């Protein structure tokens, strides 16, 4: 029986893989203008990093992590033994914890230094129940800025995220930006208590999951999609009415900067996001079509305590991540086609087998000179070679037959203009250069 890709994973076939490259390049170009530089961290980290960084009570850590165990350690575990804490590895469910770990480990933000602005792109792994827009391995692009708590960092990151989505082709009219503040360690505990008390008052109207959450993470009840719970949560106390003065001012400053930049947003005091580490600004971008319940295409927020959680000195931070596959669904829903990334500058067609050797050499010369060049490798008829050239979108076709070879020329056809001319073999590269320039 044939073996398929694991459940919840997808192959990116060439068109989509080319678009993924284009997507990453666009991110590097847009985010680069804001000073973000690339970082690559391992796809595996010590499990402890995610437990401490993301929070033990989150769904991501408690239910959705893929643990990676070497064959030797697996055997040890199956034999009833234990393994060292540092051998407990997990595939990263998100990118922030690893980047913050790297910043702490390499001291990328020494005291008094300018903030470190970092971006990453790559696969994340969550053992979720697969559905449309929800996979077990998916690709994210994300940024992290460590070492500055100014509201201008939050605002520029949000602006940059919206600029990226537009640049990659998602129409502004099919996205909505939601923002909120989650307060800080001064004001959130009291607010969390208020929500917990509210949940208890409404215990008989809430689902079991929300009631279990009431104890460990009452704010997650805002994320419950069940109708009854959503109705109860409409009346719950709102964080924005309970922010301390500093958080209220920080939030107002972020909103003023977004207003100044003309970025449209909606305030959503129920936006709490799933992860424990957020403080102050949180935001999410939702696509209006094509994604059903998994409509968040990107989101993030401030995490001023995370560096300390993973053993660093106090370092404020802010980041976001966006999902490639969900952006593809949003683009499809908006009727936007992937830009065609494959190019073929020249196709060399052989009239018969006797000229293959010279054609092969010509193809190499053109490639070495920087032109995307292709030929037939399956002894097709001249007619099918032209069909193939068409399929590849070849801008030009050079026809080489025994007569041409004897004369030292090719017949070079411009496929768009439907014109052709004889060009000496040694001048093909020069001619392509002139034509393309
Ligand atoms: P999060 O780290 O949960 O804030 O996710 C950031 C972005 O990653 C989301 O807005 C989605 O676009 C994407 N994403 C998160 N989880 C998944 C998943 N299971 N499958 C596909 N995309 C996802």
Tab-separated table of C-alpha atoms and ligand atoms in Angstrom:
chain	number	residue	atom	x	y	z
A	1	UNK	CA	0.000	0.000	0.000
A	2	UNK	CA	1.260	3.479	-0.837
A	3	UNK	CA	2.327	5.645	2.096
A	4	UNK	CA	0.774	9.108	2.313
A	5	UNK	CA	1.885	12.230	4.177
A	6	UNK	CA	0.987	12.075	7.910
A	7	UNK	CA	-2.439	13.295	8.972
A	8	UNK	CA	-2.598	17.058	9.326
A	9	UNK	CA	0.455	17.699	7.145
A	10	UNK	CA	0.557	18.865	3.548
A	11	UNK	CA	3.036	18.806	0.715
A	12	UNK	CA	3.732	22.173	-0.839
A	13	UNK	CA	3.865	21.220	-4.515
A	14	UNK	CA	6.037	23.383	-6.802
A	15	UNK	CA	3.518	26.208	-7.481
A	16	UNK	CA	2.798	26.587	-3.783
A	17	UNK	CA	6.417	26.042	-2.735
A	18	UNK	CA	7.461	28.806	-5.148
A	19	UNK	CA	4.784	31.000	-3.592
A	20	UNK	CA	6.105	30.144	-0.097
A	21	UNK	CA	9.546	31.370	-1.237
A	22	UNK	CA	7.995	34.538	-2.615
A	23	UNK	CA	6.020	34.959	0.642
A	24	UNK	CA	9.201	34.690	2.744
A	25	UNK	CA	11.088	37.066	0.445
A	26	UNK	CA	8.260	39.608	0.642
A	27	UNK	CA	8.313	39.341	4.444
A	28	UNK	CA	12.088	39.836	4.531
A	29	UNK	CA	11.742	42.850	2.241
A	30	UNK	CA	8.858	44.515	4.137
A	31	UNK	CA	10.096	43.693	7.653
A	32	UNK	CA	13.659	44.596	6.642
A	33	UNK	CA	12.473	48.175	6.081
A	34	UNK	CA	11.575	48.245	9.773
A	35	UNK	CA	14.981	46.943	10.810
A	36	UNK	CA	14.121	43.245	11.313
A	37	UNK	CA	16.927	40.756	10.633
A	38	UNK	CA	16.611	36.999	10.079
A	39	UNK	CA	17.231	34.395	12.770
A	40	UNK	CA	17.034	30.597	12.464
A	41	UNK	CA	16.466	28.577	15.597
A	42	UNK	CA	16.132	24.765	15.869
A	43	UNK	CA	12.727	23.198	15.209
A	44	UNK	CA	13.305	21.203	18.428
A	45	UNK	CA	13.814	22.756	21.848
A	46	UNK	CA	13.889	21.399	25.361
A	47	UNK	CA	10.286	20.734	26.373
A	48	UNK	CA	10.920	22.764	29.522
A	49	UNK	CA	11.332	25.930	27.425
A	50	UNK	CA	7.765	25.669	26.144
A	51	UNK	CA	6.407	24.677	29.558
A	52	UNK	CA	8.011	27.732	31.169
A	53	UNK	CA	7.597	30.116	28.263
A	54	UNK	CA	4.147	29.342	26.881
A	55	UNK	CA	2.586	28.073	30.103
A	56	UNK	CA	1.702	24.632	31.348
A	57	UNK	CA	-2.023	25.365	31.430
A	58	UNK	CA	-2.284	26.365	27.761
A	59	UNK	CA	-3.817	23.957	25.250
A	60	UNK	CA	-0.662	24.246	23.152
A	61	UNK	CA	1.544	22.876	25.930
A	62	UNK	CA	-0.845	20.597	27.785
A	63	UNK	CA	-2.340	18.838	24.764
A	64	UNK	CA	-0.764	19.808	21.482
A	65	UNK	CA	2.991	19.320	21.704
A	66	UNK	CA	4.802	16.697	19.691
A	67	UNK	CA	7.562	15.276	21.814
A	68	UNK	CA	10.700	14.097	20.076
A	69	UNK	CA	12.569	11.198	21.642
A	70	UNK	CA	15.689	9.545	20.239
A	71	UNK	CA	15.419	5.798	19.620
A	72	UNK	CA	17.711	5.118	22.542
A	73	UNK	CA	15.710	7.269	24.955
A	74	UNK	CA	12.428	5.857	23.721
A	75	UNK	CA	13.700	2.388	24.554
A	76	UNK	CA	14.703	3.617	27.998
A	77	UNK	CA	11.224	5.066	28.571
A	78	UNK	CA	9.473	1.943	27.303
A	79	UNK	CA	11.598	-0.126	29.654
A	80	UNK	CA	10.166	1.946	32.496
A	81	UNK	CA	13.255	4.129	32.918
A	82	UNK	CA	13.573	7.908	32.877
A	83	UNK	CA	15.515	10.328	30.719
A	84	UNK	CA	17.345	13.529	31.640
A	85	UNK	CA	15.330	16.760	31.533
A	86	UNK	CA	17.594	18.110	28.809
A	87	UNK	CA	16.842	15.087	26.620
A	88	UNK	CA	13.116	15.865	26.755
A	89	UNK	CA	12.636	17.615	23.465
A	90	UNK	CA	9.562	18.960	21.711
A	91	UNK	CA	8.940	20.139	18.187
A	92	UNK	CA	8.282	23.858	18.406
A	93	UNK	CA	4.562	24.696	18.506
A	94	UNK	CA	5.364	28.389	17.905
A	95	UNK	CA	8.426	30.523	17.260
A	96	UNK	CA	8.566	33.053	20.083
A	97	UNK	CA	9.920	30.859	22.892
A	98	UNK	CA	12.871	29.669	20.775
A	99	UNK	CA	13.792	33.173	19.615
A	100	UNK	CA	13.601	34.571	23.152
A	101	UNK	CA	15.743	31.643	24.339
A	102	UNK	CA	18.330	32.485	21.648
A	103	UNK	CA	18.286	36.180	22.602
A	104	UNK	CA	18.931	35.277	26.253
A	105	UNK	CA	21.526	32.588	25.443
A	106	UNK	CA	23.580	34.852	23.140
A	107	UNK	CA	22.901	38.047	25.093
A	108	UNK	CA	21.629	39.780	21.974
A	109	UNK	CA	20.229	42.700	23.988
A	110	UNK	CA	22.954	43.774	26.402
A	111	UNK	CA	21.803	46.382	28.906
A	112	UNK	CA	21.392	49.790	27.275
A	113	UNK	CA	21.540	48.336	23.740
A	114	UNK	CA	19.073	49.122	20.970
A	115	UNK	CA	16.290	46.542	20.724
A	116	UNK	CA	16.955	43.300	18.843
A	117	UNK	CA	14.529	43.036	15.910
A	118	UNK	CA	14.382	39.479	14.586
A	119	UNK	CA	12.284	37.603	12.056
A	120	UNK	CA	11.878	33.912	11.267
A	121	UNK	CA	10.005	31.680	8.857
A	122	UNK	CA	9.460	27.953	9.052
A	123	UNK	CA	7.354	25.022	10.176
A	124	UNK	CA	5.540	24.767	13.536
A	125	UNK	CA	3.978	21.615	14.958
A	126	UNK	CA	0.791	21.218	16.993
A	127	UNK	CA	-1.062	17.960	17.591
A	128	UNK	CA	-4.455	19.553	16.927
A	129	UNK	CA	-7.460	17.914	15.323
A	130	UNK	CA	-6.893	18.693	11.641
A	131	UNK	CA	-9.551	20.687	9.797
A	132	UNK	CA	-9.622	23.368	7.110
A	133	UNK	CA	-6.989	25.951	8.052
A	134	UNK	CA	-5.774	23.841	10.969
A	135	UNK	CA	-2.845	21.518	10.436
A	136	UNK	CA	-0.408	19.621	12.585
A	137	UNK	CA	2.538	20.994	10.673
A	138	UNK	CA	2.101	24.479	9.247
A	139	UNK	CA	4.368	27.331	8.210
A	140	UNK	CA	4.625	30.609	10.027
A	141	UNK	CA	6.447	33.850	9.429
A	142	UNK	CA	6.998	35.829	12.603
A	143	UNK	CA	8.907	38.669	14.192
A	144	UNK	CA	10.131	39.390	17.700
A	145	UNK	CA	11.414	42.701	19.027
A	146	UNK	CA	13.214	42.486	22.369
A	147	UNK	CA	14.465	45.274	24.555
A	148	UNK	CA	11.929	48.079	24.134
A	149	UNK	CA	8.568	48.697	25.746
A	150	UNK	CA	7.619	51.866	23.863
A	151	UNK	CA	4.132	51.811	22.321
A	152	UNK	CA	5.745	52.828	19.011
A	153	UNK	CA	7.257	49.317	18.785
A	154	UNK	CA	3.763	47.808	19.087
A	155	UNK	CA	2.292	50.240	16.575
A	156	UNK	CA	5.032	49.830	13.962
A	157	UNK	CA	4.790	46.032	14.200
A	158	UNK	CA	1.025	46.152	13.635
A	159	UNK	CA	1.414	48.577	10.710
A	160	UNK	CA	4.143	46.376	9.233
A	161	UNK	CA	1.940	43.268	9.546
A	162	UNK	CA	-0.922	44.955	7.685
A	163	UNK	CA	1.481	46.277	5.010
A	164	UNK	CA	2.807	42.737	4.536
A	165	UNK	CA	-0.662	41.205	4.107
A	166	UNK	CA	-1.527	43.815	1.494
A	167	UNK	CA	1.786	43.433	-0.311
A	168	UNK	CA	1.305	39.685	-0.533
A	169	UNK	CA	-2.089	40.270	-2.146
A	170	UNK	CA	-4.757	39.990	0.575
A	171	UNK	CA	-7.202	42.828	-0.087
A	172	UNK	CA	-7.625	45.233	2.861
A	173	UNK	CA	-11.388	44.785	2.493
A	174	UNK	CA	-11.168	41.083	3.339
A	175	UNK	CA	-9.284	41.475	6.640
A	176	UNK	CA	-10.145	42.855	10.036
A	177	UNK	CA	-7.586	43.949	12.628
A	178	UNK	CA	-8.642	43.490	16.274
A	179	UNK	CA	-6.697	45.021	19.152
A	180	UNK	CA	-6.862	44.895	22.921
A	181	UNK	CA	-4.680	45.349	25.983
A	182	UNK	CA	-4.310	42.513	28.469
A	183	UNK	CA	-2.804	44.643	31.240
A	184	UNK	CA	0.303	43.776	33.188
A	185	UNK	CA	1.291	41.928	36.348
A	186	UNK	CA	0.018	44.911	38.359
A	187	UNK	CA	-3.542	45.063	37.003
A	188	UNK	CA	-4.207	41.637	35.476
A	189	UNK	CA	-4.326	39.507	38.652
A	190	UNK	CA	-7.192	41.570	40.101
A	191	UNK	CA	-9.011	41.470	36.765
A	192	UNK	CA	-8.461	37.717	36.470
A	193	UNK	CA	-10.072	37.334	39.907
A	194	UNK	CA	-13.077	39.358	38.759
A	195	UNK	CA	-13.514	37.081	35.739
A	196	UNK	CA	-13.096	33.981	37.893
A	197	UNK	CA	-15.788	35.200	40.281
A	198	UNK	CA	-18.033	36.040	37.315
A	199	UNK	CA	-17.546	32.518	35.883
A	200	UNK	CA	-18.475	31.025	39.235
A	201	UNK	CA	-21.647	33.114	39.404
A	202	UNK	CA	-22.602	31.739	35.985
A	203	UNK	CA	-21.354	28.198	36.543
A	204	UNK	CA	-24.670	26.582	35.550
A	205	UNK	CA	-24.669	28.346	32.140
A	206	UNK	CA	-21.080	27.460	31.162
A	207	UNK	CA	-19.571	24.358	29.566
A	208	UNK	CA	-17.346	22.037	31.549
A	209	UNK	CA	-14.154	23.162	29.808
A	210	UNK	CA	-14.807	26.787	30.759
A	211	UNK	CA	-15.433	25.779	34.359
A	212	UNK	CA	-12.190	23.801	34.481
A	213	UNK	CA	-10.484	26.836	32.985
A	214	UNK	CA	-12.024	29.070	35.659
A	215	UNK	CA	-9.453	27.841	38.141
A	216	UNK	CA	-6.286	27.865	36.050
A	217	UNK	CA	-6.874	30.376	33.282
A	218	UNK	CA	-10.288	32.058	33.548
A	219	UNK	CA	-9.574	34.481	30.675
A	220	UNK	CA	-9.615	31.580	28.209
A	221	UNK	CA	-13.395	31.417	28.660
A	222	UNK	CA	-13.482	34.400	26.261
A	223	UNK	CA	-12.184	32.063	23.535
A	224	UNK	CA	-14.940	29.450	23.963
A	225	UNK	CA	-16.880	29.104	20.733
A	226	UNK	CA	-19.976	27.507	22.354
A	227	UNK	CA	-23.015	29.749	22.007
A	228	UNK	CA	-24.072	29.580	25.663
A	229	UNK	CA	-20.584	30.454	26.896
A	230	UNK	CA	-20.173	33.243	24.341
A	231	UNK	CA	-23.489	34.774	25.509
A	232	UNK	CA	-22.398	34.659	29.167
A	233	UNK	CA	-18.990	36.148	28.306
A	234	UNK	CA	-20.671	39.116	26.589
A	235	UNK	CA	-21.584	40.345	30.057
A	236	UNK	CA	-18.225	39.562	31.708
A	237	UNK	CA	-16.049	42.365	33.094
A	238	UNK	CA	-13.833	43.847	30.365
A	239	UNK	CA	-10.077	44.199	30.880
A	240	UNK	CA	-10.065	47.666	29.331
A	241	UNK	CA	-12.203	48.908	32.262
A	242	UNK	CA	-9.634	47.558	34.726
A	243	UNK	CA	-6.235	48.591	33.340
A	244	UNK	CA	-3.771	50.370	35.632
A	245	UNK	CA	-2.807	53.930	34.657
A	246	UNK	CA	0.432	52.859	32.928
A	247	UNK	CA	-1.274	50.176	30.863
A	248	UNK	CA	-4.159	52.502	29.973
A	249	UNK	CA	-1.680	55.133	28.753
A	250	UNK	CA	0.392	52.563	26.820
A	251	UNK	CA	-2.726	51.250	25.090
A	252	UNK	CA	-3.978	54.780	24.275
A	253	UNK	CA	-0.576	55.626	22.768
A	254	UNK	CA	-0.600	52.511	20.565
A	255	UNK	CA	-4.094	53.352	19.295
A	256	UNK	CA	-3.118	56.995	18.645
A	257	UNK	CA	-0.144	55.880	16.542
A	258	UNK	CA	-2.359	53.483	14.556
A	259	UNK	CA	-4.874	56.303	14.014
A	260	UNK	CA	-2.067	58.591	12.873
A	261	UNK	CA	-0.932	55.967	10.348
A	262	UNK	CA	-4.483	55.561	9.050
A	263	UNK	CA	-4.625	51.862	9.977
A	264	UNK	CA	-8.202	50.636	10.428
A	265	UNK	CA	-8.824	48.493	13.513
A	266	UNK	CA	-11.563	47.438	15.902
A	267	UNK	CA	-11.047	47.311	19.644
A	268	UNK	CA	-12.073	43.937	21.019
A	269	UNK	CA	-11.946	43.761	24.815
A	270	UNK	CA	-12.615	39.999	24.669
A	271	UNK	CA	-9.479	39.292	22.628
A	272	UNK	CA	-7.227	37.426	25.057
A	273	UNK	CA	-5.342	35.021	22.742
A	274	UNK	CA	-4.448	31.515	23.771
A	275	UNK	CA	-0.976	31.858	25.214
A	276	UNK	CA	-0.126	32.815	28.790
A	277	UNK	CA	2.814	35.069	28.105
A	278	UNK	CA	1.050	38.103	26.684
A	279	UNK	CA	1.005	41.422	28.540
A	280	UNK	CA	-0.491	44.741	27.384
A	281	UNK	CA	-1.040	44.979	23.609
A	282	UNK	CA	-2.541	41.960	21.854
A	283	UNK	CA	-3.825	41.883	18.287
A	284	UNK	CA	-5.208	39.501	15.731
A	285	UNK	CA	-5.970	39.787	12.034
A	286	UNK	CA	-9.006	37.851	10.848
A	287	UNK	CA	-9.857	37.075	7.261
A	288	UNK	CA	-13.493	37.637	6.408
A	289	UNK	CA	-13.883	34.856	3.807
A	290	UNK	CA	-12.913	31.315	3.119
A	291	UNK	CA	-11.599	30.179	6.485
A	292	UNK	CA	-14.643	29.352	8.617
A	293	UNK	CA	-13.817	29.160	12.307
A	294	UNK	CA	-10.038	29.140	11.719
A	295	UNK	CA	-10.116	32.707	10.442
A	296	UNK	CA	-7.103	34.171	12.279
A	297	UNK	CA	-4.404	34.738	9.678
A	298	UNK	CA	-1.984	36.372	12.089
A	299	UNK	CA	-1.671	37.710	15.570
A	300	UNK	CA	0.631	38.578	18.397
A	301	UNK	CA	1.299	40.911	21.233
A	302	UNK	CA	3.593	42.144	23.936
A	303	UNK	CA	5.310	39.746	26.334
A	304	UNK	CA	7.276	41.806	28.840
A	305	UNK	CA	7.838	38.922	31.303
A	306	UNK	CA	8.822	36.125	28.934
A	307	UNK	CA	12.614	36.688	28.948
A	308	UNK	CA	12.626	36.341	32.729
A	309	UNK	CA	10.516	33.167	32.528
A	310	UNK	CA	13.207	31.537	30.415
A	311	UNK	CA	16.014	32.661	32.707
A	312	UNK	CA	17.080	36.011	31.225
A	313	UNK	CA	17.165	39.474	32.727
A	314	UNK	CA	13.966	41.550	32.498
A	315	UNK	CA	13.619	42.366	28.777
A	316	UNK	CA	10.374	43.681	27.335
A	317	UNK	CA	9.301	42.054	24.085
A	318	UNK	CA	6.725	42.104	21.345
A	319	UNK	CA	6.049	39.790	18.431
A	320	UNK	CA	3.597	38.343	16.005
A	321	UNK	CA	3.246	35.298	13.800
A	322	UNK	CA	1.205	34.734	10.692
A	323	UNK	CA	0.200	31.492	9.077
A	324	UNK	CA	1.209	30.845	5.460
A	325	UNK	CA	-1.424	28.182	4.726
A	326	UNK	CA	-4.253	30.346	6.073
A	327	UNK	CA	-3.036	33.273	3.971
A	328	UNK	CA	-3.190	30.984	0.925
A	329	UNK	CA	-6.824	30.120	1.791
A	330	UNK	CA	-7.615	33.825	2.267
A	331	UNK	CA	-6.017	34.644	-1.100
A	332	UNK	CA	-7.971	31.874	-2.818
A	333	UNK	CA	-11.211	33.112	-1.232
A	334	UNK	CA	-10.455	36.624	-2.471
A	335	UNK	CA	-9.855	35.215	-5.988
A	336	UNK	CA	-6.201	36.281	-6.047
A	337	UNK	CA	-3.925	34.031	-8.104
A	338	UNK	CA	-0.403	33.124	-7.027
A	339	UNK	CA	2.073	35.175	-9.001
A	340	UNK	CA	3.690	32.806	-11.527
A	341	UNK	CA	7.223	32.497	-10.268
A	342	UNK	CA	8.630	30.018	-12.792
A	343	UNK	CA	10.328	31.562	-15.780
A	344	UNK	CA	11.738	30.117	-18.955
A	345	UNK	CA	13.763	32.533	-21.063
A	346	UNK	CA	14.637	30.053	-23.787
A	347	UNK	CA	13.637	26.596	-24.961
A	348	UNK	CA	16.047	24.884	-27.342
A	349	UNK	CA	14.139	22.565	-29.720
A	350	UNK	CA	15.916	19.849	-31.714
A	351	UNK	CA	14.727	18.953	-35.219
A	352	UNK	CA	16.289	15.498	-34.890
A	353	UNK	CA	18.599	13.472	-32.691
A	354	UNK	CA	21.799	14.354	-34.563
A	355	UNK	CA	21.826	17.897	-33.093
A	356	UNK	CA	21.158	16.959	-29.437
A	357	UNK	CA	24.792	17.215	-28.389
A	358	UNK	CA	25.151	20.777	-29.719
A	359	UNK	CA	21.722	21.732	-28.322
A	360	UNK	CA	22.745	20.427	-24.890
A	361	UNK	CA	25.910	22.567	-25.012
A	362	UNK	CA	23.883	25.645	-26.043
A	363	UNK	CA	21.467	25.097	-23.146
A	364	UNK	CA	24.421	25.004	-20.714
A	365	UNK	CA	25.958	28.173	-22.214
A	366	UNK	CA	22.671	30.064	-21.789
A	367	UNK	CA	22.184	28.808	-18.220
A	368	UNK	CA	25.739	29.783	-17.325
A	369	UNK	CA	25.017	33.253	-18.693
A	370	UNK	CA	22.042	33.529	-16.285
A	371	UNK	CA	19.088	32.580	-18.511
A	372	UNK	CA	16.487	30.003	-17.464
A	373	UNK	CA	16.829	27.520	-20.316
A	374	UNK	CA	15.257	24.134	-21.009
A	375	UNK	CA	15.249	21.421	-23.669
A	376	UNK	CA	13.450	18.159	-24.248
A	377	UNK	CA	14.928	15.027	-22.679
A	378	UNK	CA	12.432	12.485	-24.036
A	379	UNK	CA	12.980	12.517	-27.807
A	380	UNK	CA	9.677	14.273	-28.490
A	381	UNK	CA	8.636	15.347	-31.970
A	382	UNK	CA	9.305	18.993	-32.894
A	383	UNK	CA	5.572	19.698	-32.531
A	384	UNK	CA	5.476	18.329	-28.981
A	385	UNK	CA	8.633	20.243	-28.129
A	386	UNK	CA	6.804	23.456	-29.087
A	387	UNK	CA	3.862	22.364	-26.915
A	388	UNK	CA	6.237	21.794	-24.011
A	389	UNK	CA	7.868	25.201	-24.573
A	390	UNK	CA	4.386	26.761	-24.436
A	391	UNK	CA	3.576	24.934	-21.229
A	392	UNK	CA	6.784	26.193	-19.638
A	393	UNK	CA	5.905	29.720	-20.769
A	394	UNK	CA	9.133	29.989	-22.794
A	395	UNK	CA	9.697	33.549	-24.013
A	396	UNK	CA	11.825	32.290	-26.927
A	397	UNK	CA	12.398	29.022	-28.750
A	398	UNK	CA	15.650	28.294	-30.589
A	399	UNK	CA	15.172	25.654	-33.284
A	400	UNK	CA	18.273	23.674	-34.168
A	401	UNK	CA	18.289	21.204	-37.090
A	402	UNK	CA	21.037	19.623	-39.213
A	403	UNK	CA	20.802	22.495	-41.756
A	404	UNK	CA	21.112	25.139	-39.042
A	405	UNK	CA	23.964	23.251	-37.446
A	406	UNK	CA	25.839	23.097	-40.764
A	407	UNK	CA	25.373	26.860	-41.132
A	408	UNK	CA	26.298	27.502	-37.450
A	409	UNK	CA	22.967	29.188	-36.630
A	410	UNK	CA	19.629	28.643	-34.849
A	411	UNK	CA	16.199	29.930	-35.788
A	412	UNK	CA	15.244	32.067	-32.795
A	413	UNK	CA	11.505	32.581	-32.355
A	414	UNK	CA	9.971	35.254	-30.169
A	415	UNK	CA	6.864	33.479	-28.852
A	416	UNK	CA	4.897	36.622	-27.945
A	417	UNK	CA	5.684	38.669	-31.050
A	418	UNK	CA	5.452	35.612	-33.385
A	419	UNK	CA	8.619	36.712	-35.198
A	420	UNK	CA	11.737	34.712	-35.995
A	421	UNK	CA	15.290	35.339	-37.146
A	422	UNK	CA	18.474	33.381	-37.772
A	423	UNK	CA	21.056	33.975	-35.049
A	424	UNK	CA	24.620	32.626	-35.048
A	425	UNK	CA	25.127	29.967	-32.339
A	426	UNK	CA	27.836	31.989	-30.595
A	427	UNK	CA	25.562	35.059	-30.558
A	428	UNK	CA	22.505	33.461	-28.916
A	429	UNK	CA	23.554	34.540	-25.407
A	430	UNK	CA	24.174	38.127	-26.547
A	431	UNK	CA	20.850	38.216	-28.403
A	432	UNK	CA	18.949	36.945	-25.329
A	433	UNK	CA	20.679	39.601	-23.214
A	434	UNK	CA	19.634	42.366	-25.635
A	435	UNK	CA	16.074	41.056	-25.888
A	436	UNK	CA	15.594	40.716	-22.146
A	437	UNK	CA	17.158	44.077	-21.310
B	1	LIG	P1	-0.640	31.554	17.100
B	1	LIG	O1	0.796	31.187	17.342
B	1	LIG	O2	-1.607	30.537	17.588
B	1	LIG	O3	-0.956	32.956	17.481
B	1	LIG	O4	-0.798	31.498	15.533
B	1	LIG	C1	-0.336	32.489	14.650
B	1	LIG	C2	-0.867	32.186	13.283
B	1	LIG	O5	-0.421	30.903	12.854
B	1	LIG	C3	-2.378	32.083	13.240
B	1	LIG	O6	-2.945	33.342	13.056
B	1	LIG	C4	-2.601	31.177	12.048
B	1	LIG	O7	-2.537	31.919	10.858
B	1	LIG	C5	-1.428	30.240	12.102
B	1	LIG	N1	-1.784	28.957	12.741
B	1	LIG	C6	-1.842	28.689	14.072
B	1	LIG	N2	-2.165	27.397	14.288
B	1	LIG	C7	-2.306	26.831	13.072
B	1	LIG	C8	-2.617	25.504	12.611
B	1	LIG	N3	-2.825	24.496	13.446
B	1	LIG	N4	-2.676	25.285	11.278
B	1	LIG	C9	-2.441	26.292	10.387
B	1	LIG	N5	-2.138	27.545	10.772
B	1	LIG	C10	-2.064	27.824	12.075
